């Protein structure tokens, strides 16, 4: 069933050197069950043929050759051109240039907006593009479990993901106005924050601070995974560190219940770091002094963990089930992520300025 929505939807796709994927991205936009009014690709400091391919596929292209404000700067460049003339009920779909959408994504997001007058934006749920590597599969499994967390959170988005999120034009205009008034912590003079490292996370906090609901729709945006430990490290260090910086900047501006939700996530990561360190030290101590014993209780706990890990990725297929059943690959992956959080936390505490990596 296709709903009839009396709104125009414009897609804005910031893309840096996405010549290999931009056609698939555009095709997925053209295949939406709700026809888009405009598709705009922002070629952000591209040195490849991204802009050429986009034009050949019949979409509008804005080229930025000297953008120093990363993805947020590219988004602001496009939004400053198109948003002032848009009525508040119209919508902007923002998505990455390496992402493809389920055909009903826009329709599902519009239905969520229509059902909740307080909603300022709706996020799709990101899933991993097919991958043959173990590291890629571990990320795919992580993404799939994140979907479960969203359902448990009442379909409220933790972050309005850059892979695909639909915004009311009026909500974005309210964010810009609040930045000028000083209602929001950072006054960057435009829509997206150009000071921090995680513009999607900051936009979520901005909308929540202004009283909007940020929702998630049960629809998918398929994106790339990081195929090397180095790329994964750079991506997650930016995510973790950027979230900490944004939470510090917003401070008491967020309602208390939202402070609890977002700081609880960070505290959970911190406690995981402490627990993992203590566990490894305990195992090392027991191994050195010959007091490490495997009992039926440990085997029972291991079996319960393997069952839970396998059940929660069952729909991803046999490969994901086997990886989860082995337990060890996911535990090593968790250790790696905890290490990245440790680095991110140290950068946060020492005010070390990290870079933005197109990952």
mmCIF file of C-alpha atoms in Angstrom:
data_model
loop_
_atom_site.group_PDB
_atom_site.id
_atom_site.type_symbol
_atom_site.label_atom_id
_atom_site.label_comp_id
_atom_site.label_asym_id
_atom_site.label_seq_id
_atom_site.Cartn_x
_atom_site.Cartn_y
_atom_site.Cartn_z
ATOM 1 C CA UNK A 1 0.000 0.000 0.000
ATOM 2 C CA UNK A 2 1.315 3.441 -0.929
ATOM 3 C CA UNK A 3 0.254 6.352 1.250
ATOM 4 C CA UNK A 4 -0.487 9.728 -0.326
ATOM 5 C CA UNK A 5 1.541 12.512 1.274
ATOM 6 C CA UNK A 6 1.007 16.174 0.460
ATOM 7 C CA UNK A 7 4.681 17.059 0.838
ATOM 8 C CA UNK A 8 7.648 17.451 -1.466
ATOM 9 C CA UNK A 9 10.809 15.523 -0.655
ATOM 10 C CA UNK A 10 14.247 16.672 -1.787
ATOM 11 C CA UNK A 11 17.207 14.304 -1.459
ATOM 12 C CA UNK A 12 20.632 15.758 -0.640
ATOM 13 C CA UNK A 13 23.595 13.411 -1.074
ATOM 14 C CA UNK A 14 27.018 14.646 0.088
ATOM 15 C CA UNK A 15 29.633 12.577 -1.727
ATOM 16 C CA UNK A 16 33.415 12.576 -1.682
ATOM 17 C CA UNK A 17 35.043 10.390 -4.332
ATOM 18 C CA UNK A 18 32.066 8.031 -4.558
ATOM 19 C CA UNK A 19 32.380 7.362 -8.283
ATOM 20 C CA UNK A 20 32.106 3.638 -7.703
ATOM 21 C CA UNK A 21 28.832 3.799 -5.788
ATOM 22 C CA UNK A 22 26.998 7.026 -6.624
ATOM 23 C CA UNK A 23 25.017 5.504 -9.531
ATOM 24 C CA UNK A 24 23.597 2.792 -7.268
ATOM 25 C CA UNK A 25 22.725 5.471 -4.709
ATOM 26 C CA UNK A 26 20.867 7.544 -7.316
ATOM 27 C CA UNK A 27 19.104 4.460 -8.695
ATOM 28 C CA UNK A 28 17.816 3.603 -5.216
ATOM 29 C CA UNK A 29 16.456 7.143 -4.857
ATOM 30 C CA UNK A 30 14.686 6.954 -8.212
ATOM 31 C CA UNK A 31 13.172 3.593 -7.209
ATOM 32 C CA UNK A 32 11.380 5.005 -4.141
ATOM 33 C CA UNK A 33 7.648 4.313 -3.899
ATOM 34 C CA UNK A 34 7.212 8.029 -3.139
ATOM 35 C CA UNK A 35 8.531 10.090 -6.034
ATOM 36 C CA UNK A 36 11.166 12.618 -4.993
ATOM 37 C CA UNK A 37 10.880 16.233 -6.104
ATOM 38 C CA UNK A 38 14.626 16.700 -6.507
ATOM 39 C CA UNK A 39 17.830 14.736 -6.118
ATOM 40 C CA UNK A 40 20.926 16.819 -5.407
ATOM 41 C CA UNK A 41 24.446 15.408 -5.196
ATOM 42 C CA UNK A 42 27.004 17.610 -3.449
ATOM 43 C CA UNK A 43 30.397 16.683 -4.911
ATOM 44 C CA UNK A 44 32.555 17.472 -1.895
ATOM 45 C CA UNK A 45 36.222 18.074 -2.800
ATOM 46 C CA UNK A 46 36.017 15.222 -5.306
ATOM 47 C CA UNK A 47 39.054 14.227 -7.327
ATOM 48 C CA UNK A 48 37.261 11.462 -9.250
ATOM 49 C CA UNK A 49 34.272 11.326 -11.610
ATOM 50 C CA UNK A 50 31.511 11.459 -8.968
ATOM 51 C CA UNK A 51 30.025 14.701 -10.348
ATOM 52 C CA UNK A 52 30.149 13.468 -13.953
ATOM 53 C CA UNK A 53 28.382 10.193 -13.141
ATOM 54 C CA UNK A 54 25.720 12.027 -11.136
ATOM 55 C CA UNK A 55 25.003 14.394 -14.034
ATOM 56 C CA UNK A 56 24.879 11.501 -16.494
ATOM 57 C CA UNK A 57 22.172 9.989 -14.301
ATOM 58 C CA UNK A 58 20.032 13.096 -14.515
ATOM 59 C CA UNK A 59 20.394 14.695 -11.089
ATOM 60 C CA UNK A 60 21.411 18.171 -9.967
ATOM 61 C CA UNK A 61 25.039 18.529 -8.884
ATOM 62 C CA UNK A 62 26.556 21.148 -6.586
ATOM 63 C CA UNK A 63 30.350 21.089 -6.747
ATOM 64 C CA UNK A 64 32.512 22.220 -3.821
ATOM 65 C CA UNK A 65 36.218 22.273 -4.581
ATOM 66 C CA UNK A 66 37.568 24.080 -1.522
ATOM 67 C CA UNK A 67 35.385 22.879 1.316
ATOM 68 C CA UNK A 68 37.270 22.997 4.632
ATOM 69 C CA UNK A 69 34.298 22.024 6.797
ATOM 70 C CA UNK A 70 34.013 18.379 5.811
ATOM 71 C CA UNK A 71 30.625 16.693 5.370
ATOM 72 C CA UNK A 72 28.792 19.286 7.474
ATOM 73 C CA UNK A 73 30.100 22.035 5.207
ATOM 74 C CA UNK A 74 28.849 20.213 2.119
ATOM 75 C CA UNK A 75 25.411 19.761 3.656
ATOM 76 C CA UNK A 76 25.200 23.401 4.716
ATOM 77 C CA UNK A 77 26.233 24.514 1.224
ATOM 78 C CA UNK A 78 23.272 22.686 -0.309
ATOM 79 C CA UNK A 79 20.769 23.491 2.429
ATOM 80 C CA UNK A 80 21.526 27.217 2.284
ATOM 81 C CA UNK A 81 20.592 27.127 -1.409
ATOM 82 C CA UNK A 82 17.358 25.159 -1.183
ATOM 83 C CA UNK A 83 15.852 25.361 2.320
ATOM 84 C CA UNK A 84 14.896 29.074 2.538
ATOM 85 C CA UNK A 85 12.314 28.664 -0.244
ATOM 86 C CA UNK A 86 10.835 25.424 1.124
ATOM 87 C CA UNK A 87 7.623 25.433 3.198
ATOM 88 C CA UNK A 88 8.020 23.937 6.699
ATOM 89 C CA UNK A 89 5.988 20.808 5.937
ATOM 90 C CA UNK A 90 8.245 19.734 3.063
ATOM 91 C CA UNK A 91 11.082 17.329 3.764
ATOM 92 C CA UNK A 92 14.783 16.859 3.153
ATOM 93 C CA UNK A 93 16.228 13.361 2.816
ATOM 94 C CA UNK A 94 19.919 13.317 3.696
ATOM 95 C CA UNK A 95 21.941 10.233 2.847
ATOM 96 C CA UNK A 96 25.513 9.175 2.157
ATOM 97 C CA UNK A 97 26.918 8.623 -1.306
ATOM 98 C CA UNK A 98 27.905 5.016 -0.549
ATOM 99 C CA UNK A 99 24.408 3.975 0.550
ATOM 100 C CA UNK A 100 21.422 2.360 -1.149
ATOM 101 C CA UNK A 101 17.887 2.526 0.203
ATOM 102 C CA UNK A 102 15.016 0.089 0.509
ATOM 103 C CA UNK A 103 12.351 1.166 -2.046
ATOM 104 C CA UNK A 104 9.869 2.033 0.727
ATOM 105 C CA UNK A 105 12.267 4.016 2.940
ATOM 106 C CA UNK A 106 10.913 7.482 2.140
ATOM 107 C CA UNK A 107 7.326 6.236 2.353
ATOM 108 C CA UNK A 108 7.949 4.640 5.761
ATOM 109 C CA UNK A 109 9.677 7.744 7.120
ATOM 110 C CA UNK A 110 6.881 10.024 5.888
ATOM 111 C CA UNK A 111 4.326 7.773 7.580
ATOM 112 C CA UNK A 112 6.222 8.119 10.870
ATOM 113 C CA UNK A 113 6.300 11.908 10.533
ATOM 114 C CA UNK A 114 2.581 12.008 9.747
ATOM 115 C CA UNK A 115 1.765 9.893 12.805
ATOM 116 C CA UNK A 116 3.718 12.093 15.242
ATOM 117 C CA UNK A 117 3.261 15.882 15.006
ATOM 118 C CA UNK A 118 6.207 16.400 17.391
ATOM 119 C CA UNK A 119 8.629 14.497 15.166
ATOM 120 C CA UNK A 120 11.326 16.608 13.553
ATOM 121 C CA UNK A 121 13.109 13.797 11.761
ATOM 122 C CA UNK A 122 13.008 10.065 11.114
ATOM 123 C CA UNK A 123 16.014 7.825 10.629
ATOM 124 C CA UNK A 124 16.244 4.676 8.601
ATOM 125 C CA UNK A 125 18.038 1.673 10.097
ATOM 126 C CA UNK A 126 21.429 1.008 8.557
ATOM 127 C CA UNK A 127 22.482 -2.471 7.534
ATOM 128 C CA UNK A 128 25.723 -3.746 6.057
ATOM 129 C CA UNK A 129 26.342 -4.300 2.383
ATOM 130 C CA UNK A 130 27.203 -7.957 1.587
ATOM 131 C CA UNK A 131 30.753 -8.733 2.662
ATOM 132 C CA UNK A 132 32.973 -11.801 2.574
ATOM 133 C CA UNK A 133 35.447 -10.774 5.271
ATOM 134 C CA UNK A 134 35.238 -11.740 8.937
ATOM 135 C CA UNK A 135 35.647 -8.114 10.015
ATOM 136 C CA UNK A 136 32.844 -7.061 7.697
ATOM 137 C CA UNK A 137 30.553 -9.798 9.014
ATOM 138 C CA UNK A 138 31.203 -8.754 12.609
ATOM 139 C CA UNK A 139 30.090 -5.222 11.748
ATOM 140 C CA UNK A 140 27.026 -6.567 9.933
ATOM 141 C CA UNK A 141 26.095 -8.519 13.058
ATOM 142 C CA UNK A 142 26.634 -5.444 15.220
ATOM 143 C CA UNK A 143 24.392 -3.352 12.948
ATOM 144 C CA UNK A 144 21.674 -6.001 13.047
ATOM 145 C CA UNK A 145 21.645 -6.040 16.852
ATOM 146 C CA UNK A 146 21.476 -2.232 16.841
ATOM 147 C CA UNK A 147 18.112 -2.616 15.054
ATOM 148 C CA UNK A 148 16.938 -4.704 18.008
ATOM 149 C CA UNK A 149 18.011 -1.962 20.416
ATOM 150 C CA UNK A 150 15.961 0.583 18.457
ATOM 151 C CA UNK A 151 12.871 -1.603 18.758
ATOM 152 C CA UNK A 152 13.480 -1.956 22.492
ATOM 153 C CA UNK A 153 13.768 1.847 22.690
ATOM 154 C CA UNK A 154 10.288 2.335 21.274
ATOM 155 C CA UNK A 155 11.476 3.176 17.739
ATOM 156 C CA UNK A 156 13.219 6.330 18.938
ATOM 157 C CA UNK A 157 16.499 7.021 17.172
ATOM 158 C CA UNK A 158 19.660 7.230 19.250
ATOM 159 C CA UNK A 159 21.265 9.018 16.292
ATOM 160 C CA UNK A 160 19.732 10.350 13.087
ATOM 161 C CA UNK A 161 22.085 8.365 10.920
ATOM 162 C CA UNK A 162 23.822 9.987 7.989
ATOM 163 C CA UNK A 163 23.134 6.878 5.914
ATOM 164 C CA UNK A 164 19.508 7.986 5.515
ATOM 165 C CA UNK A 165 17.384 10.370 7.592
ATOM 166 C CA UNK A 166 14.324 12.391 6.620
ATOM 167 C CA UNK A 167 13.955 15.878 8.143
ATOM 168 C CA UNK A 168 11.076 18.322 8.202
ATOM 169 C CA UNK A 169 12.222 21.535 6.557
ATOM 170 C CA UNK A 170 10.695 23.475 9.440
ATOM 171 C CA UNK A 171 12.746 21.528 11.984
ATOM 172 C CA UNK A 172 16.008 22.273 10.181
ATOM 173 C CA UNK A 173 15.068 25.950 9.943
ATOM 174 C CA UNK A 174 14.368 25.953 13.689
ATOM 175 C CA UNK A 175 17.838 24.530 14.354
ATOM 176 C CA UNK A 176 19.507 27.272 12.335
ATOM 177 C CA UNK A 177 17.436 29.969 14.057
ATOM 178 C CA UNK A 178 18.317 28.540 17.477
ATOM 179 C CA UNK A 179 22.023 28.585 16.605
ATOM 180 C CA UNK A 180 21.775 32.283 15.757
ATOM 181 C CA UNK A 181 19.895 33.020 18.986
ATOM 182 C CA UNK A 182 22.393 31.067 21.085
ATOM 183 C CA UNK A 183 19.747 28.610 22.280
ATOM 184 C CA UNK A 184 21.987 25.762 21.147
ATOM 185 C CA UNK A 185 25.557 25.390 22.454
ATOM 186 C CA UNK A 186 27.324 25.926 19.142
ATOM 187 C CA UNK A 187 26.645 28.871 16.855
ATOM 188 C CA UNK A 188 28.072 27.756 13.509
ATOM 189 C CA UNK A 189 25.840 30.110 11.524
ATOM 190 C CA UNK A 190 24.098 27.384 9.544
ATOM 191 C CA UNK A 191 22.156 24.149 9.857
ATOM 192 C CA UNK A 192 24.769 21.483 10.581
ATOM 193 C CA UNK A 193 27.476 21.874 13.193
ATOM 194 C CA UNK A 194 30.902 22.419 11.608
ATOM 195 C CA UNK A 195 32.864 22.486 14.865
ATOM 196 C CA UNK A 196 32.557 18.889 16.041
ATOM 197 C CA UNK A 197 33.404 15.597 14.354
ATOM 198 C CA UNK A 198 30.017 13.867 14.350
ATOM 199 C CA UNK A 199 27.491 16.177 12.722
ATOM 200 C CA UNK A 200 24.719 13.550 12.695
ATOM 201 C CA UNK A 201 24.971 12.993 16.444
ATOM 202 C CA UNK A 202 25.022 16.735 17.101
ATOM 203 C CA UNK A 203 21.968 17.362 14.898
ATOM 204 C CA UNK A 204 20.083 14.708 16.875
ATOM 205 C CA UNK A 205 20.931 16.448 20.154
ATOM 206 C CA UNK A 206 19.975 19.825 18.662
ATOM 207 C CA UNK A 207 16.512 18.651 17.625
ATOM 208 C CA UNK A 208 15.904 16.917 20.954
ATOM 209 C CA UNK A 209 16.971 20.053 22.828
ATOM 210 C CA UNK A 210 14.424 22.072 20.840
ATOM 211 C CA UNK A 211 11.657 19.648 21.815
ATOM 212 C CA UNK A 212 11.374 17.596 18.647
ATOM 213 C CA UNK A 213 11.060 13.826 18.654
ATOM 214 C CA UNK A 214 13.677 11.883 16.679
ATOM 215 C CA UNK A 215 12.218 8.618 15.451
ATOM 216 C CA UNK A 216 13.362 5.508 13.623
ATOM 217 C CA UNK A 217 11.379 3.717 10.925
ATOM 218 C CA UNK A 218 11.570 -0.019 10.340
ATOM 219 C CA UNK A 219 13.167 0.397 6.938
ATOM 220 C CA UNK A 220 16.689 -0.141 5.715
ATOM 221 C CA UNK A 221 19.607 1.796 4.285
ATOM 222 C CA UNK A 222 22.442 -0.447 3.154
ATOM 223 C CA UNK A 223 25.934 0.946 3.590
ATOM 224 C CA UNK A 224 29.568 -0.086 3.348
ATOM 225 C CA UNK A 225 31.471 -1.674 6.210
ATOM 226 C CA UNK A 226 35.081 -0.984 7.083
ATOM 227 C CA UNK A 227 37.176 -3.759 5.550
ATOM 228 C CA UNK A 228 40.384 -3.052 7.482
ATOM 229 C CA UNK A 229 41.122 -2.613 11.208
ATOM 230 C CA UNK A 230 42.681 0.794 10.512
ATOM 231 C CA UNK A 231 39.571 2.150 8.804
ATOM 232 C CA UNK A 232 37.352 0.714 11.521
ATOM 233 C CA UNK A 233 39.549 2.294 14.198
ATOM 234 C CA UNK A 234 39.354 5.719 12.524
ATOM 235 C CA UNK A 235 35.583 5.467 12.097
ATOM 236 C CA UNK A 236 34.800 4.390 15.655
ATOM 237 C CA UNK A 237 37.299 6.760 17.269
ATOM 238 C CA UNK A 238 35.500 9.607 15.525
ATOM 239 C CA UNK A 239 32.086 8.283 16.561
ATOM 240 C CA UNK A 240 32.976 7.729 20.224
ATOM 241 C CA UNK A 241 35.034 10.877 20.661
ATOM 242 C CA UNK A 242 32.522 13.015 18.786
ATOM 243 C CA UNK A 243 29.664 11.783 20.965
ATOM 244 C CA UNK A 244 31.567 12.652 24.148
ATOM 245 C CA UNK A 245 32.436 16.119 22.836
ATOM 246 C CA UNK A 246 28.817 16.786 21.853
ATOM 247 C CA UNK A 247 27.435 15.631 25.205
ATOM 248 C CA UNK A 248 29.890 17.864 27.019
ATOM 249 C CA UNK A 249 28.918 20.834 24.831
ATOM 250 C CA UNK A 250 25.198 20.340 25.409
ATOM 251 C CA UNK A 251 25.524 19.761 29.157
ATOM 252 C CA UNK A 252 22.326 20.793 30.918
ATOM 253 C CA UNK A 253 20.705 22.027 27.701
ATOM 254 C CA UNK A 254 19.342 18.513 27.202
ATOM 255 C CA UNK A 255 16.330 17.481 29.317
ATOM 256 C CA UNK A 256 17.403 15.304 32.237
ATOM 257 C CA UNK A 257 15.896 12.086 30.823
ATOM 258 C CA UNK A 258 17.835 12.556 27.576
ATOM 259 C CA UNK A 259 21.014 13.217 29.511
ATOM 260 C CA UNK A 260 20.427 9.888 31.239
ATOM 261 C CA UNK A 261 19.862 8.036 27.944
ATOM 262 C CA UNK A 262 22.998 9.333 26.237
ATOM 263 C CA UNK A 263 25.347 9.381 29.211
ATOM 264 C CA UNK A 264 24.207 5.869 30.119
ATOM 265 C CA UNK A 265 25.562 4.706 26.764
ATOM 266 C CA UNK A 266 28.944 6.294 27.472
ATOM 267 C CA UNK A 267 29.035 4.978 31.041
ATOM 268 C CA UNK A 268 28.243 1.517 29.695
ATOM 269 C CA UNK A 269 31.224 1.704 27.350
ATOM 270 C CA UNK A 270 33.426 2.927 30.198
ATOM 271 C CA UNK A 271 32.320 0.090 32.490
ATOM 272 C CA UNK A 272 32.938 -2.380 29.659
ATOM 273 C CA UNK A 273 36.483 -1.060 29.449
ATOM 274 C CA UNK A 274 36.996 -1.529 33.212
ATOM 275 C CA UNK A 275 35.386 -4.983 33.273
ATOM 276 C CA UNK A 276 37.357 -6.219 30.283
ATOM 277 C CA UNK A 277 40.639 -5.028 31.792
ATOM 278 C CA UNK A 278 39.893 -6.766 35.104
ATOM 279 C CA UNK A 279 38.809 -9.952 33.344
ATOM 280 C CA UNK A 280 41.974 -10.148 31.239
ATOM 281 C CA UNK A 281 44.181 -9.443 34.261
ATOM 282 C CA UNK A 282 42.361 -12.138 36.252
ATOM 283 C CA UNK A 283 42.753 -14.701 33.485
ATOM 284 C CA UNK A 284 46.424 -13.827 33.114
ATOM 285 C CA UNK A 285 46.994 -14.122 36.876
ATOM 286 C CA UNK A 286 45.226 -17.496 37.025
ATOM 287 C CA UNK A 287 47.168 -18.821 34.041
ATOM 288 C CA UNK A 288 50.534 -17.726 35.471
ATOM 289 C CA UNK A 289 49.906 -19.286 38.881
ATOM 290 C CA UNK A 290 48.205 -22.404 37.554
ATOM 291 C CA UNK A 291 44.857 -21.845 39.218
ATOM 292 C CA UNK A 292 42.767 -21.525 36.060
ATOM 293 C CA UNK A 293 40.063 -24.181 36.152
ATOM 294 C CA UNK A 294 37.235 -24.831 33.729
ATOM 295 C CA UNK A 295 34.103 -25.959 35.584
ATOM 296 C CA UNK A 296 30.617 -26.883 34.465
ATOM 297 C CA UNK A 297 29.423 -23.447 35.576
ATOM 298 C CA UNK A 298 31.802 -21.712 33.166
ATOM 299 C CA UNK A 299 30.698 -24.034 30.368
ATOM 300 C CA UNK A 300 27.042 -23.307 31.157
ATOM 301 C CA UNK A 301 27.627 -19.560 31.033
ATOM 302 C CA UNK A 302 29.560 -19.927 27.783
ATOM 303 C CA UNK A 303 26.718 -21.952 26.288
ATOM 304 C CA UNK A 304 24.153 -19.339 27.298
ATOM 305 C CA UNK A 305 26.284 -16.612 25.732
ATOM 306 C CA UNK A 306 26.677 -18.594 22.509
ATOM 307 C CA UNK A 307 22.918 -19.190 22.358
ATOM 308 C CA UNK A 308 22.079 -15.506 22.852
ATOM 309 C CA UNK A 309 24.665 -14.343 20.320
ATOM 310 C CA UNK A 310 23.444 -16.847 17.721
ATOM 311 C CA UNK A 311 19.731 -16.205 18.235
ATOM 312 C CA UNK A 312 20.083 -12.446 17.809
ATOM 313 C CA UNK A 313 21.693 -12.760 14.349
ATOM 314 C CA UNK A 314 19.762 -15.808 13.143
ATOM 315 C CA UNK A 315 18.109 -13.952 10.268
ATOM 316 C CA UNK A 316 21.504 -12.944 8.824
ATOM 317 C CA UNK A 317 22.152 -16.482 7.638
ATOM 318 C CA UNK A 318 24.436 -19.444 8.241
ATOM 319 C CA UNK A 319 27.733 -17.544 8.202
ATOM 320 C CA UNK A 320 26.606 -15.114 10.904
ATOM 321 C CA UNK A 321 25.236 -17.988 13.014
ATOM 322 C CA UNK A 322 28.512 -19.892 12.863
ATOM 323 C CA UNK A 323 30.560 -16.822 13.803
ATOM 324 C CA UNK A 324 28.246 -16.102 16.735
ATOM 325 C CA UNK A 325 28.304 -19.732 17.859
ATOM 326 C CA UNK A 326 32.113 -19.670 18.020
ATOM 327 C CA UNK A 327 31.908 -16.752 20.530
ATOM 328 C CA UNK A 328 35.633 -15.924 20.349
ATOM 329 C CA UNK A 329 35.553 -13.792 17.141
ATOM 330 C CA UNK A 330 32.893 -11.515 18.609
ATOM 331 C CA UNK A 331 34.714 -11.284 21.927
ATOM 332 C CA UNK A 332 37.905 -10.219 20.136
ATOM 333 C CA UNK A 333 35.856 -7.694 18.153
ATOM 334 C CA UNK A 334 34.435 -6.326 21.416
ATOM 335 C CA UNK A 335 37.934 -6.039 22.867
ATOM 336 C CA UNK A 336 38.980 -4.036 19.814
ATOM 337 C CA UNK A 337 36.013 -1.660 20.149
ATOM 338 C CA UNK A 338 36.660 -1.189 23.863
ATOM 339 C CA UNK A 339 40.273 -0.333 23.026
ATOM 340 C CA UNK A 340 39.061 2.255 20.497
ATOM 341 C CA UNK A 341 36.762 3.756 23.128
ATOM 342 C CA UNK A 342 39.702 3.904 25.537
ATOM 343 C CA UNK A 343 41.677 5.917 22.963
ATOM 344 C CA UNK A 344 38.651 8.132 22.258
ATOM 345 C CA UNK A 345 38.159 8.788 25.964
ATOM 346 C CA UNK A 346 41.824 9.703 26.433
ATOM 347 C CA UNK A 347 41.572 12.138 23.496
ATOM 348 C CA UNK A 348 38.439 13.622 25.065
ATOM 349 C CA UNK A 349 40.022 14.038 28.507
ATOM 350 C CA UNK A 350 43.190 15.606 27.067
ATOM 351 C CA UNK A 351 41.296 17.824 24.581
ATOM 352 C CA UNK A 352 43.188 16.272 21.694
ATOM 353 C CA UNK A 353 41.643 17.385 18.419
ATOM 354 C CA UNK A 354 41.092 14.495 16.065
ATOM 355 C CA UNK A 355 40.440 14.619 12.356
ATOM 356 C CA UNK A 356 37.408 13.721 10.259
ATOM 357 C CA UNK A 357 37.790 10.619 8.129
ATOM 358 C CA UNK A 358 35.490 9.765 5.246
ATOM 359 C CA UNK A 359 34.635 6.266 6.415
#
